[in-house]
mmCIF file of C-alpha atoms in Angstrom:
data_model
loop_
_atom_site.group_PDB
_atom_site.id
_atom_site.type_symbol
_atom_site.label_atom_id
_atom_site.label_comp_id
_atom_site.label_asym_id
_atom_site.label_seq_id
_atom_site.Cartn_x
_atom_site.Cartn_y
_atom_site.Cartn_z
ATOM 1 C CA UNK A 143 17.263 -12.687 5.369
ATOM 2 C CA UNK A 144 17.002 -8.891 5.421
ATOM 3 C CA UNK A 145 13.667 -7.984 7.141
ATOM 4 C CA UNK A 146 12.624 -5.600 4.543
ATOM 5 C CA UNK A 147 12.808 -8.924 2.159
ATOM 6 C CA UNK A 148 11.224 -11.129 4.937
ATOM 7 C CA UNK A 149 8.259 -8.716 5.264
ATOM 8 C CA UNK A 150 7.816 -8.349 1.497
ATOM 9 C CA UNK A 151 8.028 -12.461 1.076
ATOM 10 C CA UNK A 152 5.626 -12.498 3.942
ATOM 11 C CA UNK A 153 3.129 -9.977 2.185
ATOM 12 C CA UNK A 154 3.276 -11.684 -1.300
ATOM 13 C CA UNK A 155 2.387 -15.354 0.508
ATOM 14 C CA UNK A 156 -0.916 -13.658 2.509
ATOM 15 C CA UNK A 157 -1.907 -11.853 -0.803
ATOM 16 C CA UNK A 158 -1.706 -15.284 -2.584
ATOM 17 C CA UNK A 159 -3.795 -16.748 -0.057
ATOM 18 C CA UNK A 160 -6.477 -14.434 0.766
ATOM 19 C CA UNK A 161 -7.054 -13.385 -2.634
ATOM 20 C CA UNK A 162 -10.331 -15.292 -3.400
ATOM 21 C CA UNK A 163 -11.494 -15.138 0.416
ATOM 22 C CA UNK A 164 -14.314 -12.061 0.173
ATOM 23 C CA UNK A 165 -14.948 -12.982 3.896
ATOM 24 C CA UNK A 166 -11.139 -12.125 4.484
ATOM 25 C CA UNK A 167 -10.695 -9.086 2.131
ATOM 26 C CA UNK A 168 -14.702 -7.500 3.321
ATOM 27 C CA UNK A 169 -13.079 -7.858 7.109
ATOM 28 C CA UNK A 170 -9.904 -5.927 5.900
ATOM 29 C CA UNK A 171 -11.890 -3.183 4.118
ATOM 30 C CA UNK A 172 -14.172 -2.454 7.351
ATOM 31 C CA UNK A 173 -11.278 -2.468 9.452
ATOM 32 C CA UNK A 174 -8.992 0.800 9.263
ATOM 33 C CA UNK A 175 -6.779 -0.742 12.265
ATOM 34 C CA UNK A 176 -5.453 -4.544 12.909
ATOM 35 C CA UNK A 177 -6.271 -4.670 16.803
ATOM 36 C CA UNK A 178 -10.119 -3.868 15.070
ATOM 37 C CA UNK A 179 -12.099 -6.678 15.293
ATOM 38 C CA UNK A 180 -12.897 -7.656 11.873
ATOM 39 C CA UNK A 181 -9.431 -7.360 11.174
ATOM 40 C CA UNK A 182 -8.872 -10.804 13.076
ATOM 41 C CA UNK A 183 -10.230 -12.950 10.120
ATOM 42 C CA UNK A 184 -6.739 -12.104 8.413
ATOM 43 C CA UNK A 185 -4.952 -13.119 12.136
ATOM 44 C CA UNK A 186 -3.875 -16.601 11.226
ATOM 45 C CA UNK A 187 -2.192 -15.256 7.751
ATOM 46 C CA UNK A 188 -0.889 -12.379 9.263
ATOM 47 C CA UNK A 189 0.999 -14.391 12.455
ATOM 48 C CA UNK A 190 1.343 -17.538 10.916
ATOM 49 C CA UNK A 191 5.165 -17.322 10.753
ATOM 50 C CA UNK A 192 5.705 -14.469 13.109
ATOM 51 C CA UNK A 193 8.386 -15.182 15.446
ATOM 52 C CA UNK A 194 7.286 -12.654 18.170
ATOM 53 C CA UNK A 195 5.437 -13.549 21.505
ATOM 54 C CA UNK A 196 4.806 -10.343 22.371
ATOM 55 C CA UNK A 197 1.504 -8.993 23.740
ATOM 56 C CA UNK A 198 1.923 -6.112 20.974
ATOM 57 C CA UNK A 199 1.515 -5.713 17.170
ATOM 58 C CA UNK A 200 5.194 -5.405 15.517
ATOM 59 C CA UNK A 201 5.832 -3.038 13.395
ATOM 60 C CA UNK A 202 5.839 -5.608 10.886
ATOM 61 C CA UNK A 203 2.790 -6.851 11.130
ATOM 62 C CA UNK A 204 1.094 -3.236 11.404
ATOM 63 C CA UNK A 205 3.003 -2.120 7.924
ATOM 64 C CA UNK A 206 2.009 -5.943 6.389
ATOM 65 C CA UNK A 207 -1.550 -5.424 7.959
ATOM 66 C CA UNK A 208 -1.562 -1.917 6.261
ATOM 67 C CA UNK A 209 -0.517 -3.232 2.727
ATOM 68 C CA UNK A 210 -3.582 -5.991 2.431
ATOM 69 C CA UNK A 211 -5.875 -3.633 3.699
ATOM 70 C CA UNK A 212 -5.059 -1.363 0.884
ATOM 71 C CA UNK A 213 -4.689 -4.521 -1.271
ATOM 72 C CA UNK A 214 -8.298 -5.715 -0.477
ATOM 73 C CA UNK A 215 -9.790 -1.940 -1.171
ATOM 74 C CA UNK A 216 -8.231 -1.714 -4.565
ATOM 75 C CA UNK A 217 -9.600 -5.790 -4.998
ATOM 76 C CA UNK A 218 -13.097 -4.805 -4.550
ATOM 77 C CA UNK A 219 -15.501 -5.488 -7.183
ATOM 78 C CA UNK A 220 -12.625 -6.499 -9.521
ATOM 79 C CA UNK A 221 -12.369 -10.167 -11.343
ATOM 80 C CA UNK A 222 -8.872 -9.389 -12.251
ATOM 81 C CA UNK A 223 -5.741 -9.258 -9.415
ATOM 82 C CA UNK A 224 -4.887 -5.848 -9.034
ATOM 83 C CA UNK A 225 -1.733 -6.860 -7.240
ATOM 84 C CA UNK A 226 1.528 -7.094 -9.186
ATOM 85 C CA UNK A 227 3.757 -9.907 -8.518
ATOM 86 C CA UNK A 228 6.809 -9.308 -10.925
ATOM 87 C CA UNK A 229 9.485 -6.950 -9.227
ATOM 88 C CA UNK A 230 11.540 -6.393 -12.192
ATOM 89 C CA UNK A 231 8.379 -5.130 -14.417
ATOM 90 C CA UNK A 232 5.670 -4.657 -11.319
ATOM 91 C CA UNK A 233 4.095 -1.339 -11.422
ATOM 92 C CA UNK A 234 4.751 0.625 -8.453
ATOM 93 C CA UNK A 235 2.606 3.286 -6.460
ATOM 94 C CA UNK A 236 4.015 6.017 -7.845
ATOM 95 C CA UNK A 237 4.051 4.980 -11.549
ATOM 96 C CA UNK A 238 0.200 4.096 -11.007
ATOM 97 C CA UNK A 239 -0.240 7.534 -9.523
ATOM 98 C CA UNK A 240 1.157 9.292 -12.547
ATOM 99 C CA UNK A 241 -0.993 7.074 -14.524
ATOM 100 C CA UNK A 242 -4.069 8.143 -13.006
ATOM 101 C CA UNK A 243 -2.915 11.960 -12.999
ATOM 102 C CA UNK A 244 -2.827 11.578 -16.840
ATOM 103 C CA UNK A 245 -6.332 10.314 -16.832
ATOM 104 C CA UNK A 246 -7.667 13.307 -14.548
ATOM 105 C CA UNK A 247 -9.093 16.372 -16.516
ATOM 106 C CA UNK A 248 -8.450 18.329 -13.175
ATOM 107 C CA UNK A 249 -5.108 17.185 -11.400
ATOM 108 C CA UNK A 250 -5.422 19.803 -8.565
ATOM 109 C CA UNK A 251 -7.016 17.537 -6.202
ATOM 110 C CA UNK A 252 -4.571 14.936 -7.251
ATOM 111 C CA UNK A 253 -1.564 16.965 -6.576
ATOM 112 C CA UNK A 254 -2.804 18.118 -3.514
ATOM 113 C CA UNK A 255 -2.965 14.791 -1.857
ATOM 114 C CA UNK A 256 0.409 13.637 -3.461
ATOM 115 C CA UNK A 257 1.831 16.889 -2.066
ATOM 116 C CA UNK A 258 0.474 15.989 1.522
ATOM 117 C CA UNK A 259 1.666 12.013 1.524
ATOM 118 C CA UNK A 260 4.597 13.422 0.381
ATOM 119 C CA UNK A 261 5.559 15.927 3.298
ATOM 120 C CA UNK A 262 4.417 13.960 6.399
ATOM 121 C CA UNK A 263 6.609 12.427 8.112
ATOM 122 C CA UNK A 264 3.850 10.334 9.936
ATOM 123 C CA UNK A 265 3.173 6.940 8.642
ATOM 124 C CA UNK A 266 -0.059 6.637 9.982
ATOM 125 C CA UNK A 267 -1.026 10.118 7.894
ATOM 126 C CA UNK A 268 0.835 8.721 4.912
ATOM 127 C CA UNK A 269 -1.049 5.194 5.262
ATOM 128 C CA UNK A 270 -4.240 7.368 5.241
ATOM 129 C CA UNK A 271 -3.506 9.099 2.496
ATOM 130 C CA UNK A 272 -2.804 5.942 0.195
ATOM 131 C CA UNK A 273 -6.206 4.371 1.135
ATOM 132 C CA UNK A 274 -7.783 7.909 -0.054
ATOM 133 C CA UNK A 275 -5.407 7.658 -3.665
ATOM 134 C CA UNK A 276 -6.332 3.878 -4.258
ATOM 135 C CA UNK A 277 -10.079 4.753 -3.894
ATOM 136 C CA UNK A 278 -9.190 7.590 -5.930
ATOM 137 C CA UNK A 279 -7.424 4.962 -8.809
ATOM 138 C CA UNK A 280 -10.558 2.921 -8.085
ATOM 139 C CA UNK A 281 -12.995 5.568 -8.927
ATOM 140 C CA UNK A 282 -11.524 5.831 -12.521
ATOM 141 C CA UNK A 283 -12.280 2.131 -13.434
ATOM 142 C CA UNK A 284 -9.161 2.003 -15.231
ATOM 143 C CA UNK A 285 -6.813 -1.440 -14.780
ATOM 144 C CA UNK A 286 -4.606 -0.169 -12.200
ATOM 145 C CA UNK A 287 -2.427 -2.478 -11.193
ATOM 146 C CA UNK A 288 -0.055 -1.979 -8.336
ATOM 147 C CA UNK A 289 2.766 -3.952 -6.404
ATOM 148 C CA UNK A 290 2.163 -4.286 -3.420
ATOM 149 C CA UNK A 291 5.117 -6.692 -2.292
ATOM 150 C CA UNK A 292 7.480 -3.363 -3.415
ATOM 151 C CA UNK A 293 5.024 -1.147 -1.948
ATOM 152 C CA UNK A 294 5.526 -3.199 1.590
ATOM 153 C CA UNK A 295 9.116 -2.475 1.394
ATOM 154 C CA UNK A 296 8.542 1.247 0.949
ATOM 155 C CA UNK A 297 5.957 1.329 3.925
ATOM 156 C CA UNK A 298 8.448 -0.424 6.165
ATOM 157 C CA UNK A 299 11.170 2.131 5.281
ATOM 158 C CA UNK A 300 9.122 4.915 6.032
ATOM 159 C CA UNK A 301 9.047 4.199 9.337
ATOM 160 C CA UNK A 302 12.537 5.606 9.689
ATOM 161 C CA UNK A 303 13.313 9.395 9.518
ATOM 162 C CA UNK A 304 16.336 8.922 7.262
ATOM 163 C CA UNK A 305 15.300 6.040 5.287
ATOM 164 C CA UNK A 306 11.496 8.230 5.067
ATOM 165 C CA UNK A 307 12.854 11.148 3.312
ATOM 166 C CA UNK A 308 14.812 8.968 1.312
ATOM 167 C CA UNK A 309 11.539 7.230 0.248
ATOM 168 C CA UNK A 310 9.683 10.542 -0.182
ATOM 169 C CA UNK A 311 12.200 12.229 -2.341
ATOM 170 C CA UNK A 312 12.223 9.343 -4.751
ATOM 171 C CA UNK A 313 8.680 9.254 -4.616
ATOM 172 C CA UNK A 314 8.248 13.467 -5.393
ATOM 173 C CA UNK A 315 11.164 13.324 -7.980
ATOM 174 C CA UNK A 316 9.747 10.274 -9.732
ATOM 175 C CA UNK A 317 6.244 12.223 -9.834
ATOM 176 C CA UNK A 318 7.053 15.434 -10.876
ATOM 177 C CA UNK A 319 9.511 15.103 -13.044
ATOM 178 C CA UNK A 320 6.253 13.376 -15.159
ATOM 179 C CA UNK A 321 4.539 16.777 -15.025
ATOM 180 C CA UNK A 322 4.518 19.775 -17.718
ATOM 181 C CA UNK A 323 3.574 22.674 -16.890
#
């Protein structure tokens, strides 16, 4: 199996699981970084079918530990799943983003932050940036959905120079190409 698909089946199971666990999703919300220690309560989802031995987080597991942290902020305080599970129809980041920009009376601050994810070339800054947009999505009340299994795939891509600015370009072509000026 091709890892990006192993990593997104991997995501969608832990999501299914941990979706009705508050204990789990509070522990992901507190914890910005997976060697934090509330970030252990998702351990046993997270390497239950990992086949490293290492002594080190994968890359893997950091972009899957990434994706239900940002998963579990978005769940907060909702009844409904905010995580979309059909890949043909699923809503993706970007579409959600241009969503919210349409509900904004003042898309400066918006673009500004979409502007910024979209030049770095550091994941960790991108990853940060994301958390600050789905609190943004949050903050409108609105039913954002998002999916997250396509959103893994994206995050693990990024992680290469080549396949990053492939990501980004789709990402900034995708998003402005909504916008009139």
């Amino acid at each position: 199996m091709e890892k990006s698909k192993e990593i997104m089946s991997r995501t969608a199971n832990i999501i299914k699981s941990i979706s009705n666990q508050p204990y789990i999703l509070s522990g992901l919300r507190a914890a910005s970084r997976i060697d934090d220690p509330r970030a252990q309560r998702v351990w046993p989802y997270l390497f239950e079918s990992s086949k490293d031995n290492s002594t080190c987080f994968t890359n893997e597991e950091k972009i899957i530990y990434m994706i239900l942290r940002l998963y579990a902020i978005h769940q907060q305080g909702k009844n409904d799943q905010v995580c979309e599970f059909n890949r043909n129809e699923g809503r993706t980041f970007i579409d959600e983003l241009i969503r919210l920009r349409r509900l904004l009376d003042d898309v400066n601050g918006l673009d500004r932050r979409v502007n910024n994810l979209l030049a770095t070339n550091n994941i960790n800054y991108f990853y940060k940036q994301l958390v600050s947009l789905i609190k943004i999505m949050k903050s409108k009340n609105d039913d954002f959905k998002i999916d997250y299994v396509n959103l893994t795939k994206d995050m693990y891509y990024l992680q290469s120079y080549s396949s990053s600015k492939k990501i980004r370009l789709a990402w900034g072509k995708k998003y402005y190409k909504n916008i009139k000026y």
